[in-house]
Coordinates of C-alpha atoms and ligand atoms in Angstrom, one line a residue:
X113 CA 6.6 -18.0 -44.2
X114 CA 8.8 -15.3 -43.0
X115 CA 11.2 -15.5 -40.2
X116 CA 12.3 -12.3 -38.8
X117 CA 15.9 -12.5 -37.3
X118 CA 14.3 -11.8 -33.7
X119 CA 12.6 -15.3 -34.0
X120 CA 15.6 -16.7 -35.3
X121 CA 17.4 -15.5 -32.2
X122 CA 14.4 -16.2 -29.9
X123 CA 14.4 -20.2 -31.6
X124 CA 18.2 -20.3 -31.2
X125 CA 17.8 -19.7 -27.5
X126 CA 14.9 -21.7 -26.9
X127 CA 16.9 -24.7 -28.4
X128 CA 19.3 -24.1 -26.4
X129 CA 17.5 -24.2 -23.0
X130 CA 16.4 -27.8 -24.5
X131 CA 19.4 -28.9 -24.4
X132 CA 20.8 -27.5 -21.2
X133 CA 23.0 -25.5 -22.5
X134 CA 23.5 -21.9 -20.6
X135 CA 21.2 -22.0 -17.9
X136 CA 21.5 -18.0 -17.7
X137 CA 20.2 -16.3 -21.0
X138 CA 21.3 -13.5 -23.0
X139 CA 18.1 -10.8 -23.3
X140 CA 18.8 -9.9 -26.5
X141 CA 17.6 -13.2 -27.4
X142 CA 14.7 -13.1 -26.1
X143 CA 12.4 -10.3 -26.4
X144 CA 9.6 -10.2 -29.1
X145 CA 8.0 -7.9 -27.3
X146 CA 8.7 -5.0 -24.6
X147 CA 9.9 -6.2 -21.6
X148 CA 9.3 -3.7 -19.0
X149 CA 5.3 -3.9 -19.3
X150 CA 4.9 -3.3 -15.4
X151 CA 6.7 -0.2 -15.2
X152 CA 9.8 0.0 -12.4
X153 CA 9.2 0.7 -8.4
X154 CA 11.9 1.6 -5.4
X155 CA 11.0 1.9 -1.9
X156 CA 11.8 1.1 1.5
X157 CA 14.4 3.8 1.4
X158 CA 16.9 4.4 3.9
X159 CA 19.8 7.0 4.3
X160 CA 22.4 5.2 1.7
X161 CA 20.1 3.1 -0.3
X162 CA 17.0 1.7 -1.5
X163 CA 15.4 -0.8 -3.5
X164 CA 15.0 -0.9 -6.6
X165 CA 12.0 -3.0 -8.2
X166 CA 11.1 -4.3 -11.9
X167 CA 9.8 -7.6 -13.5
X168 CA 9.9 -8.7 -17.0
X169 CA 7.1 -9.5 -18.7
X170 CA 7.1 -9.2 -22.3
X171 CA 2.9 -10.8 -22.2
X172 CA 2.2 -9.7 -18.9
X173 CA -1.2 -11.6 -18.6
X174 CA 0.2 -15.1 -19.6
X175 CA 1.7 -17.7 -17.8
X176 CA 5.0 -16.7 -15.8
X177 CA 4.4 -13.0 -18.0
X178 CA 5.4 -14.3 -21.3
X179 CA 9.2 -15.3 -19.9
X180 CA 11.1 -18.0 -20.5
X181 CA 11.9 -20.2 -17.5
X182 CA 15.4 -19.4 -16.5
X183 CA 17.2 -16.6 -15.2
X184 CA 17.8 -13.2 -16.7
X185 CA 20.1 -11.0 -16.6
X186 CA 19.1 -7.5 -16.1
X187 CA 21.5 -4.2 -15.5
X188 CA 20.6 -1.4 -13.3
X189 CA 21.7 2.0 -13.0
X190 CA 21.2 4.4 -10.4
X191 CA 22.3 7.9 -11.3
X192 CA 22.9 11.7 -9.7
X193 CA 21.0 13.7 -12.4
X194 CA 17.6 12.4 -14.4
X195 CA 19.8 12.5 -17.2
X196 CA 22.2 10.1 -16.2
X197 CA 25.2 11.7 -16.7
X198 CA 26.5 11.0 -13.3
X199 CA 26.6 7.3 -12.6
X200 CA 26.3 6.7 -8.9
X201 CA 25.9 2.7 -9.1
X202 CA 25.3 0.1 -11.4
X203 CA 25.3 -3.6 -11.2
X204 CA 23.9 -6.5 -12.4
X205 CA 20.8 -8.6 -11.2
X206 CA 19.3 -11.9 -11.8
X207 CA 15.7 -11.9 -12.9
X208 CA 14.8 -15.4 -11.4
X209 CA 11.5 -18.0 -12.6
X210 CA 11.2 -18.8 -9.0
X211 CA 10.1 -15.5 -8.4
X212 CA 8.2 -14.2 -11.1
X213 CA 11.3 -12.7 -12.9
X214 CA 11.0 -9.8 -10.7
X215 CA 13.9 -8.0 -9.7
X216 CA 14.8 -6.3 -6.3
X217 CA 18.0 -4.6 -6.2
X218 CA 19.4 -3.7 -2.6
X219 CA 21.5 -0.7 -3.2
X220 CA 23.8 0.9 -0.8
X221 CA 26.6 2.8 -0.2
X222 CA 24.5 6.3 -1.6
X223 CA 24.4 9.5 -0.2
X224 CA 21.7 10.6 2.4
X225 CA 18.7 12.8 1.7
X226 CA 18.8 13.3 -2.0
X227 CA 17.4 12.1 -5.1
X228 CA 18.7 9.4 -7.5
X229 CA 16.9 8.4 -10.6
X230 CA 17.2 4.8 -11.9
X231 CA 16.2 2.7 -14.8
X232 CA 17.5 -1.6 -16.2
X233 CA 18.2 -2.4 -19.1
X234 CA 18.1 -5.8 -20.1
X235 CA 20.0 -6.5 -24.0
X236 CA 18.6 -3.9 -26.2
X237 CA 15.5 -2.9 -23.9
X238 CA 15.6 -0.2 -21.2
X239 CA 13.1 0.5 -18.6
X240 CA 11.3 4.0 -17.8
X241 CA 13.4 6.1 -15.4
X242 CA 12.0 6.2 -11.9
X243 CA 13.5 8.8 -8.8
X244 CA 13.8 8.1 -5.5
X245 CA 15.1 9.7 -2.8
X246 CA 17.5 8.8 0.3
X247 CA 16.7 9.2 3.7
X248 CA 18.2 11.8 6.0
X249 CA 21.1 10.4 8.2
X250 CA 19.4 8.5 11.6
X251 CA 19.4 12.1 13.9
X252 CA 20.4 14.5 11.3
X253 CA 18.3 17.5 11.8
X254 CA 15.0 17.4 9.1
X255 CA 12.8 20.7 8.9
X256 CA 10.3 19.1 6.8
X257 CA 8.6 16.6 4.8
X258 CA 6.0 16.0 2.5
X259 CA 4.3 12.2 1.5
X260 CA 1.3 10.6 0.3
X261 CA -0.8 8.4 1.9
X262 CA -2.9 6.4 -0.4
X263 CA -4.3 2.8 -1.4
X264 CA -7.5 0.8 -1.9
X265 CA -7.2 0.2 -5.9
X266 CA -9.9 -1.9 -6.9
X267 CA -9.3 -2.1 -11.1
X268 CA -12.7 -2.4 -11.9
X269 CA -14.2 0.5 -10.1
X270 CA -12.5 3.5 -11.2
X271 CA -9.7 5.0 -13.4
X272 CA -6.3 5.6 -11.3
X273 CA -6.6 9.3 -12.1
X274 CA -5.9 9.9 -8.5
X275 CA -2.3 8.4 -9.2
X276 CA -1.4 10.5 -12.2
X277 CA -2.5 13.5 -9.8
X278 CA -0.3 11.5 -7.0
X279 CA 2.6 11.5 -9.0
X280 CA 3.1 15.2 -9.5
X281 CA 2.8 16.0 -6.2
X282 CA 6.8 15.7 -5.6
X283 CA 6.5 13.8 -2.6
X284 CA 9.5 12.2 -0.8
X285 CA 7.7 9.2 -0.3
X286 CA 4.7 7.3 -0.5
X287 CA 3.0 5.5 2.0
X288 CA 0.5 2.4 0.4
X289 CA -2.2 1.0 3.0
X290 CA -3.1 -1.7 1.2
X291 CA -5.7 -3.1 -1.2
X292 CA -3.3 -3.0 -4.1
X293 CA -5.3 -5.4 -5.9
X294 CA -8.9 -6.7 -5.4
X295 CA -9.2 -10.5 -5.2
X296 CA -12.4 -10.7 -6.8
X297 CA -13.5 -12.0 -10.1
X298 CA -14.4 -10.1 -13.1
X299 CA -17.7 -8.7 -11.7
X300 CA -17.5 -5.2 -13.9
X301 CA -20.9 -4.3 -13.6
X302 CA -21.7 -3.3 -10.0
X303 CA -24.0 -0.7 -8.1
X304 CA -23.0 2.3 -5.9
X305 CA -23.7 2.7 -2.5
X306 CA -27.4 4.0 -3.8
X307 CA -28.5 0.9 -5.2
X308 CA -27.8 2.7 -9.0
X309 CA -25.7 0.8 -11.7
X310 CA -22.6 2.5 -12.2
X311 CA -21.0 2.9 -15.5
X312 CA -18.6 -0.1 -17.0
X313 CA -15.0 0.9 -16.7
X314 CA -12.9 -2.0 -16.5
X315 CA -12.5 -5.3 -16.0
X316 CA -10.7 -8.0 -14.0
X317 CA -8.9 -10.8 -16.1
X318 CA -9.4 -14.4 -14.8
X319 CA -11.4 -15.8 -12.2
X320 CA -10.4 -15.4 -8.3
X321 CA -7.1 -16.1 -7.4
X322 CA -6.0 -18.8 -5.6
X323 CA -2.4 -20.2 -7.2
X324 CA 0.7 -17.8 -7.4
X325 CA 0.2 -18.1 -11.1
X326 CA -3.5 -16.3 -10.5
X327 CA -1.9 -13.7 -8.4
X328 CA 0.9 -12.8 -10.8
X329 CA -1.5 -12.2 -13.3
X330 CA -3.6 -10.0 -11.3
X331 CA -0.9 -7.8 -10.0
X332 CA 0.4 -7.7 -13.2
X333 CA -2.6 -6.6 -15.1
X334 CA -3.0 -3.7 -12.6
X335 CA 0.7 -2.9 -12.9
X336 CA -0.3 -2.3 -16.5
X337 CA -1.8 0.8 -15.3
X338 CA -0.4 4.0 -16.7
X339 CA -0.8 6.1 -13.9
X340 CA -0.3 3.9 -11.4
X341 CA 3.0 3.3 -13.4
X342 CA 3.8 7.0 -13.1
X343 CA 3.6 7.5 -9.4
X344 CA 5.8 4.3 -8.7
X345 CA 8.4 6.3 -10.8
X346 CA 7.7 9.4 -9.0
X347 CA 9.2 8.6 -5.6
X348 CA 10.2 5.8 -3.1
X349 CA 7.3 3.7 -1.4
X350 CA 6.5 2.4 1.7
X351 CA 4.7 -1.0 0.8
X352 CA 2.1 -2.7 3.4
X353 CA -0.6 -4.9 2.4
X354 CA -4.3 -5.4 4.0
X355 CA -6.8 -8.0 3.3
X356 CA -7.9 -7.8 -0.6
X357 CA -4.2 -8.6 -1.3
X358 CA -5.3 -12.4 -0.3
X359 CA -8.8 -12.0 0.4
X360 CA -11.5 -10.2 1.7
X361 CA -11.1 -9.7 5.7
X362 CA -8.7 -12.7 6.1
X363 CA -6.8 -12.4 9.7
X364 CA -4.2 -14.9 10.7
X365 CA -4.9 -17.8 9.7
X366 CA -8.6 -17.6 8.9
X367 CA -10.4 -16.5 5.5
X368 CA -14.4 -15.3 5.6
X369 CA -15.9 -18.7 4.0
X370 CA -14.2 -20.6 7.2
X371 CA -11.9 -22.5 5.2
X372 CA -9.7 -24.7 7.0
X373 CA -6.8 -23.0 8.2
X374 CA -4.2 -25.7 6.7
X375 CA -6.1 -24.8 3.6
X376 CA -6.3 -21.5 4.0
X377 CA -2.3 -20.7 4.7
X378 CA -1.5 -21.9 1.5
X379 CA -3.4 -19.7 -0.4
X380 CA -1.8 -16.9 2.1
X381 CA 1.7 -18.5 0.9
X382 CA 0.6 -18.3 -2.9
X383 CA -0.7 -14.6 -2.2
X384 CA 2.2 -13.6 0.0
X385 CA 5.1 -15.0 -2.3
X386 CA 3.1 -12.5 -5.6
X387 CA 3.2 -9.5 -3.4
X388 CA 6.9 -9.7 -2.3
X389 CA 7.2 -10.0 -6.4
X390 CA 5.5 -7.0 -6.9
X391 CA 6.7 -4.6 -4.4
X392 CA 9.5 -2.8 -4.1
X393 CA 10.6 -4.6 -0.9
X394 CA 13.8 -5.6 1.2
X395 CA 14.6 -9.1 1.0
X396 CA 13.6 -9.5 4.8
X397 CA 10.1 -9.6 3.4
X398 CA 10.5 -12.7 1.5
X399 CA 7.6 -15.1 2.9
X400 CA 9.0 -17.7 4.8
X401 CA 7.6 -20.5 6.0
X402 CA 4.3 -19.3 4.6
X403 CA 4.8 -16.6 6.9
X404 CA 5.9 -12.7 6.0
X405 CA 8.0 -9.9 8.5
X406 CA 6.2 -7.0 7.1
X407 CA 6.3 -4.4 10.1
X408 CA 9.2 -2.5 9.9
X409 CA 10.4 1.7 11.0
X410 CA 11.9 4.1 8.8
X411 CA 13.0 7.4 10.0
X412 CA 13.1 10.2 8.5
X413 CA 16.3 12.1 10.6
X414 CA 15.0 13.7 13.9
X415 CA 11.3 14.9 12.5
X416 CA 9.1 11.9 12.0
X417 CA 9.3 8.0 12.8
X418 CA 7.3 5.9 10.6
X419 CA 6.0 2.5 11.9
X420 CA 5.0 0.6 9.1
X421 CA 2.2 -1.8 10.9
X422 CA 0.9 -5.3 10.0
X423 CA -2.8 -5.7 11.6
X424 CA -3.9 -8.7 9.7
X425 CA -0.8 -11.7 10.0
X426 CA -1.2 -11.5 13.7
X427 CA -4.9 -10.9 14.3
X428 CA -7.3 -13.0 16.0
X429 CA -10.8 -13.3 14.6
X430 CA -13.4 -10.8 14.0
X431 CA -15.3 -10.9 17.0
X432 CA -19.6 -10.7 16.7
X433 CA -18.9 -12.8 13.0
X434 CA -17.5 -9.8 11.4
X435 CA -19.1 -7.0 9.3
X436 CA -20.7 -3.9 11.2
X437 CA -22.5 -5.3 14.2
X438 CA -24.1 -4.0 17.6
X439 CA -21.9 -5.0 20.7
X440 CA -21.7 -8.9 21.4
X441 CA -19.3 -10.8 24.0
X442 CA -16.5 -11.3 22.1
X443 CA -16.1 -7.1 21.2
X444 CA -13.9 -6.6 24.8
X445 CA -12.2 -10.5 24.9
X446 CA -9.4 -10.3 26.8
X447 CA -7.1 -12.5 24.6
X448 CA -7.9 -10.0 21.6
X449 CA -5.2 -9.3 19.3
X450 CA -4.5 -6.9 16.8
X451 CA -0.4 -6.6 16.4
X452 CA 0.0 -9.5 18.6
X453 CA 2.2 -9.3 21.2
X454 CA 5.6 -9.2 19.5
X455 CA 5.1 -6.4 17.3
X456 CA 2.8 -4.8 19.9
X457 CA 5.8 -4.7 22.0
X458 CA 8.3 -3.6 19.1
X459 CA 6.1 -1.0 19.2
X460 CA 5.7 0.1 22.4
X461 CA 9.3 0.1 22.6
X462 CA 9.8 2.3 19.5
X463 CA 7.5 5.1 21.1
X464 CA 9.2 4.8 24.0
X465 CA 13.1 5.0 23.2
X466 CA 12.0 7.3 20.1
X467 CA 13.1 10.6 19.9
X468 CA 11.8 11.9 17.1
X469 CA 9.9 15.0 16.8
X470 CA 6.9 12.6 15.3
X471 CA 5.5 8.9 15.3
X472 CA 3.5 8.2 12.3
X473 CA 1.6 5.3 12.8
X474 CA 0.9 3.5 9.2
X475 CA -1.0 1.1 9.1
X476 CA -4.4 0.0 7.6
X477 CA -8.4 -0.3 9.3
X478 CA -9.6 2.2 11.6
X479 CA -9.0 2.9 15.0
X480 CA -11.5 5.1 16.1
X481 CA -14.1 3.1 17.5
X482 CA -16.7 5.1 16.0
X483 CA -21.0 4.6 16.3
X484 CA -21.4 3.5 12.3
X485 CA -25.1 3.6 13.2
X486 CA -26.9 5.9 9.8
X487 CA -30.5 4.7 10.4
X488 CA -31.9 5.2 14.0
X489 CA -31.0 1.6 15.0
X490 CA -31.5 0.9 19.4
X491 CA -27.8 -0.4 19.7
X492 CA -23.9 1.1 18.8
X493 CA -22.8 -0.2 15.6
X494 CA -19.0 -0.8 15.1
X495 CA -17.1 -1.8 12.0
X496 CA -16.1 -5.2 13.7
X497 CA -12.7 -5.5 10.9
X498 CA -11.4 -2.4 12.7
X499 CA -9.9 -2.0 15.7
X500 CA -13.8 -0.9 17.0
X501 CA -13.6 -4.7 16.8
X502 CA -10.6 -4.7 19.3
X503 CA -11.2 -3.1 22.8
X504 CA -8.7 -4.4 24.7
X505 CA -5.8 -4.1 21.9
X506 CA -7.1 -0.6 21.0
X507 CA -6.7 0.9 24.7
X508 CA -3.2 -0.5 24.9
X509 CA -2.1 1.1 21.7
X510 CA -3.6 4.3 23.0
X511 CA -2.2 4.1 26.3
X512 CA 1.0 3.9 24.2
X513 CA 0.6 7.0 22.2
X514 CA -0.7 8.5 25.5
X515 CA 1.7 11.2 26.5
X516 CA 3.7 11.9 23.7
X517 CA 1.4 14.5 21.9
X518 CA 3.2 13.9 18.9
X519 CA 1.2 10.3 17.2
X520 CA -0.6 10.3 13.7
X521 CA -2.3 7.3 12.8
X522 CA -2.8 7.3 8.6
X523 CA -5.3 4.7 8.1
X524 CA -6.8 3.2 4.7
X525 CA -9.4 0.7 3.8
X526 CA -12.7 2.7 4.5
X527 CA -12.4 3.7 0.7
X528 CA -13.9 7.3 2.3
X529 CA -12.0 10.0 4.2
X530 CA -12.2 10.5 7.7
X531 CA -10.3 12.8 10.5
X532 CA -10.4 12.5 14.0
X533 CA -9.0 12.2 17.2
X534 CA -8.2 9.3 19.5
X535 CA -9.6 9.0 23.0
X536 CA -9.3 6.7 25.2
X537 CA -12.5 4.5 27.1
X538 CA -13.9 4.0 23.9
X539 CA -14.0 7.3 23.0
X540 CA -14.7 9.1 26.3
X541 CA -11.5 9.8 27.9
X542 CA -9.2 12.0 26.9
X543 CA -7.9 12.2 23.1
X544 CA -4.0 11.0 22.8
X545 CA -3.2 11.5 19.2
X546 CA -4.9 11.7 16.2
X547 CA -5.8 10.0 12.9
X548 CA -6.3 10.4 9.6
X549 CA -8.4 7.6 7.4
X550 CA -7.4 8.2 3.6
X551 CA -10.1 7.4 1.4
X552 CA -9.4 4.9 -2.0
X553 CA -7.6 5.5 -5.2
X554 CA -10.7 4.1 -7.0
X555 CA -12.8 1.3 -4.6
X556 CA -15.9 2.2 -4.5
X557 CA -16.3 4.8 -8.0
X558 CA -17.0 8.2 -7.4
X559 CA -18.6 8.4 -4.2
X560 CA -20.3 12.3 -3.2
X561 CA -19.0 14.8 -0.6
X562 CA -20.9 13.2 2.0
X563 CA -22.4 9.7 1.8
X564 CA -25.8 8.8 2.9
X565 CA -26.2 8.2 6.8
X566 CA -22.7 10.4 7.3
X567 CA -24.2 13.5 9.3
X568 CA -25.7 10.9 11.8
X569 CA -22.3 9.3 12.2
X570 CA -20.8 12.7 12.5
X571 CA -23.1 13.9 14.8
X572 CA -22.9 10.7 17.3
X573 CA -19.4 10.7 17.3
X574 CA -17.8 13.8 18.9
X575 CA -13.8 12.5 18.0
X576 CA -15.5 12.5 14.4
X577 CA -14.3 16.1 12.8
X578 CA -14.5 15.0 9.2
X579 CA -16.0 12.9 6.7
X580 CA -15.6 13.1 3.0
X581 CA -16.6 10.4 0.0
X582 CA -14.5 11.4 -3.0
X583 CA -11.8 9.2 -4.3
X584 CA -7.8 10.2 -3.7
X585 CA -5.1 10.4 -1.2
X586 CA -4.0 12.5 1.8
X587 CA -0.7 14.7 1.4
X588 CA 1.0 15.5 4.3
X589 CA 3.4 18.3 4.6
X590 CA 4.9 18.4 8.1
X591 CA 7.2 20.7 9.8
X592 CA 8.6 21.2 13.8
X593 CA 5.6 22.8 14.1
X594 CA 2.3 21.4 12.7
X595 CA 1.1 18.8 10.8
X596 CA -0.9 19.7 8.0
X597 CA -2.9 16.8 6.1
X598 CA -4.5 17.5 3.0
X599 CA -7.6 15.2 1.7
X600 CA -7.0 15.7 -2.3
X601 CA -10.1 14.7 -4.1
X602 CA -11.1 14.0 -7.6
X603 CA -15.0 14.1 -8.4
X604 CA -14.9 11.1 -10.8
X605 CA -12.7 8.1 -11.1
X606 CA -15.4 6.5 -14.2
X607 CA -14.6 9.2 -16.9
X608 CA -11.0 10.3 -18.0
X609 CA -8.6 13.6 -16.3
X610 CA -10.8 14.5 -13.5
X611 CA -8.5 17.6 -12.1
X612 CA -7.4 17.2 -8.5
X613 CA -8.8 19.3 -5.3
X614 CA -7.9 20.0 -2.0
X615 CA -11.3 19.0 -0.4
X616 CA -10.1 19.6 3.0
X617 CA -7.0 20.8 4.7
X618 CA -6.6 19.5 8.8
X619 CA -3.7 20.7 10.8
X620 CA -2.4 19.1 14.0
X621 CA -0.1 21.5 16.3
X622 CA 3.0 19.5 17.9
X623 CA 2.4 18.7 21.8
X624 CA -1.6 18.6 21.3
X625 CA -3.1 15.6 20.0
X626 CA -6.2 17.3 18.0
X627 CA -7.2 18.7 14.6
X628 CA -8.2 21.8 13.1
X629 CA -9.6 22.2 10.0
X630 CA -9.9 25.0 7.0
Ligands
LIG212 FE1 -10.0 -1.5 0.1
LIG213 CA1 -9.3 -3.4 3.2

C-alpha cells in the first residue's frame, strides 16, 4: 500500500491530538482535501470595518465538515487592490470545533466608503478573494447607493442562477430576508402551483434537521453552491433570518406541529447556533441563552438608514391557526406582537431621532394587509404569517413611518414579487410609505408573469400596484431624489444560464410615500 507524504503528515498530527500534545494544529497537516469548500462571506459592514466570514470543511457534508476536532489556525488578509499588493490588515484567527470551524473576523481600523478585497489562507491552502466595501462615515454626505434585496433559497427547487446574475450587479451591499436554507427533507420531486410535476433539479442531503450537526450539514451543502458562492464574494451582506432557517412558520417559542415550547427552543438553539456559523455576522449575534440579538441599524452616511428587523424571535402566535384564513377573533388581539415591545420601541426611536434622508425597513413577511382571496370566496382572506395577521402591531409600525415620507419596507418570503403602498386602517386611510416584497432566488421553480388568481388580488386591493411570479431579486439604486427598485427576473431557475431581465422598474419620489412604475 502506498502512503503519500500528506497521509503521513495527516497520521502524524492525528497521533498527536491522541496524545494531547498541541491542542492548536498546524494546517499543513491536515488537509487531504480543499479546505475552503463553502466559499468566503463579509458583511455587516460599518465605516472602518467589517466581518469577515469562512469555515473549513475539507468534506463538507460529513460530520463537523471533514475537520479534526481542535482549533485551526487560519490567516486573513484584507487588501486595498484585488490584487493584493497593498496590504491593509492581516491577522490571525482561530477556527474553533465549538463552532463549526467557522471563522468571523472583526476588522477595524479601515478606511470609510471604499472597497477591500480579502481572502485566508490556512498552511498551503488559500481561499477565493471576496470584496467588500466600508461604509460612509455616520453623516458624511452620500449621493447614492445601489443594493440587492434577495432571499428565499430553497436547494431543491431551482438553480441559483439568480445569484450568479446577483453577483455582477456591483452592488455595495446585499440585503438577505431570509429562507437561506429550507428545513425540509429530501422531497425532490414536487408540483407547481398548477398541480404539474416539475422537473428534478436537486436534492436535499439528510433527513430534517433537528441537531446542530443536521443544520451544519444543510447550510453547508447549500454553501456548496457556485453561484451562491460568487455573490458572497461580490459584496458585504446584511444577514437576517426568517422561519425555514429553523422551521416552517415558527414564532417565538412555538413551531407549527405544537411542540412543546421547552422542546421546541432547543431545536431553535441547535438552528440558531448553525446560522451564526454560517453568516457573516458580528459577534453580538452569538445565540445566547438559546436566544439571538439579530435586529440591528446600519447607516449608510446621511442618505439611507437601514433597520435590519427580526419578526419571528419576538412574535406571538399566528392568530385564526395560521395559513391564509378569513377574519377570526384573534386577527385584531390587543396583546399582538410582531417586534415586541423592545425592538418595537428601538425602532420607533430610530425613525424618530433619524436624520437620514431614508429609512429602509428590512425585514421579512408582508405588511400590506392585502385581500389574498383568487376564487370568489364571501369573506377577506389574509396571509395570517404576515403582519395581515397583526392588526394592532401593523397600525403602530405605520403610525411610525407616518409623517416622514421617506420609509421603504423590502420584504421577502412570498417567493413572488409584489409593490405597493402602505395605508393605514387596514388599508383605507392614507398611504405612509411604501413597500417592496422581493420574490425568491429559487422557492417555488419558475413561476409565470402572473400566477393564477393574481388579477383578482390585484384588482381587490387598490395599495396593490404590482404583482410578478418570476424568480430573482430587487436592485435598488437610490439617490436624494427617488428611489428606483428594480424587480430583476429570470424565466427559469430548472434549466442552466437563464439571462437576467428587468421585469419591472418602480420609482418612489422622496417626501411622497407612493410608487410609479415603467
Ligand atoms: Fe421562503
Ligand atoms: Ca419564509
Amino acid at each position: 500500500m502506498q502512503i503519500t507524504r500528506r497521509e503521513l503528515l495527516l497520521g502524524a498530527a492525528g497521533s498527536m491530538l491522541v496524545l494531547g500534545a498541541p491542542a492548536l494544529v498546524r494546517a499543513q497537516q491536515l488537509f487531504r482535501a480543499y479546505p475552503f469548500t463553502l466559499g468566503v462571506a463579509a458583511g455587516d459592514a460599518s465605516a472602518d470595518g467589517f466581518v469577515l466570514w469562512t469555515r473549513l470543511a475539507p468534506e463538507p457534508l460529513e460530520p463537523h465538515g471533514g475537520m479534526p476536532m481542535a482549533p485551526i489556525a487560519v490567516q486573513w488578509e484584507v487588501a486595498a487592490d484585488a490584487g493584493f499588493k497593498t496590504i491593509a490588515a492581516k491577522g490571525e484567527a482561530l477556527a474553533r470545533p465549538e463552532l463549526g470551524h467557522s471563522v468571523h473576523v472583526e476588522v477595524a481600523g479601515l478606511q470609510p466608503d471604499r472597497p477591500y478585497w480579502y481572502r485566508f489562507t490556512c498552511g498551503r491552502e488559500r481561499s477565493m478573494r471576496g470584496r467588500v466595501k466600508t461604509l460612509p462615515g455616520t453623516g458624511a454626505s452620500v449621493d447614492k447607493a445601489r443594493f440587492v434585496v434577495l432571499g428565499c433559497q430553497h436547494y431543491e427547487q431551482g438553480l441559483y442562477t439568480a445569484y450568479g446574475h446577483a453577483a455582477r450587479e456591483d452592488a455595495d451591499f446585499v440585503f438577505h430576508y431570509g429562507d437561506y436554507i429550507y428545513e425540509g427533507r429530501s422531497a425532490p420531486v414536487a408540483f407547481d402551483y398548477g398541480g404539474n410535476p416539475k422537473k428534478f433539479i436537486r436534492a436535499h442531503v439528510g433527513e430534517e434537521p433537528f441537531s446542530l450537526d443536521d443544520y451544519r450539514r444543510r447550510y453547508a451543502q447549500y454553501k456548496t453552491d457556485t453561484d451562491l458562492q460568487a455573490a458572497h464574494a461580490a459584496t458585504g451582506w446584511y444577514a437576517t433570518f426568517d422561519d425555514h432557517e429553523v422551521q416552517n412558520n415558527w414564532v417565538g417559542d412555538l413551531d407549527q406541529n405544537g411542540t412543546p415550547p421547552e422542546a421546541f427552543l432547543l431545536r431553535r438553539a441547535a438552528a440558531f447556533q448553525a446560522w451564526y456559523e454560517h453568516m457573516p455576522v458580528r459577534s453580538t449575534s452569538i445565540p445566547k441563552g438559546g436566544a439571538i440579538q439579530a435586529y440591528r441599524r446600519a447607516r449608510m452616511g446621511d442618505l439611507l438608514d437601514l433597520h435590519l428587523l427580526d419578526t419571528r424571535q419576538f412574535r406571538t402566535d399566528q392568530p385564526c391557526d395560521d395559513g391564509f384564513k378569513p377574519r377570526c377573533a384573534g386577527w385584531d388581539a390587543a396583546d399582538a406582537q410582531v417586534l415586541g415591545s423592545p425592538q418595537e420601541a428601538w425602532l420607533t426611536r430610530n425613525l424618530v431621532e433619524g436624520r437620514a434622508r431614508w429609512n429602509a425597513i428590512a425585514q421579512q413577511v408582508m405588511v400590506m394587509p392585502l385581500d389574498r382571496r383568487t376564487a370568489g370566496e364571501p369573506e377577506p382572506i389574509r396571509n395570517m404569517d404576515s403582519w395581515g395577521g397583526y392588526d394592532r402591531p401593523r397600525e403602530r409600525l405605520l403610525r411610525s413611518f407616518a409623517g416622514h415620507g421617506n420609509v421603504v419596507v423590502l420584504t421577502g418570503d412570498e417567493h413572488q414579487n409584489y409593490a405597493g403602498e402602505l395605508r393605514t386602517r387596514g388599508g383605507q386611510g392614507d398611504a405612509v410609505a411604501v413597500e417592496f416584497v422581493s420574490t425568491s432566488i429559487s422557492s417555488g421553480g419558475d413561476g409565470a408573469d402572473l400566477r393564477a388568481g393574481s388579477d383578482k388580488i390585484l384588482a381587490e386591493n387598490p395599495c396593490l400596484k404590482y404583482m410578478n411570479d418570476r424568480r430573482g431579486y430587487l436592485l435598488c439604486e437610490v439617490d436624494r431624489e427617488q428611489w428606483q427598485a428594480r424587480f430583476r427576473t429570470v424565466d427559469t431557475v430548472s434549466e442552466a444560464d437563464a439571462p437576467v431581465k428587468t421585469a419591472r422598474t418602480a420609482t418612489v419620489v422622496h417626501g411622497r410615500p407612493e410608487l410609479s412604475l415603467s
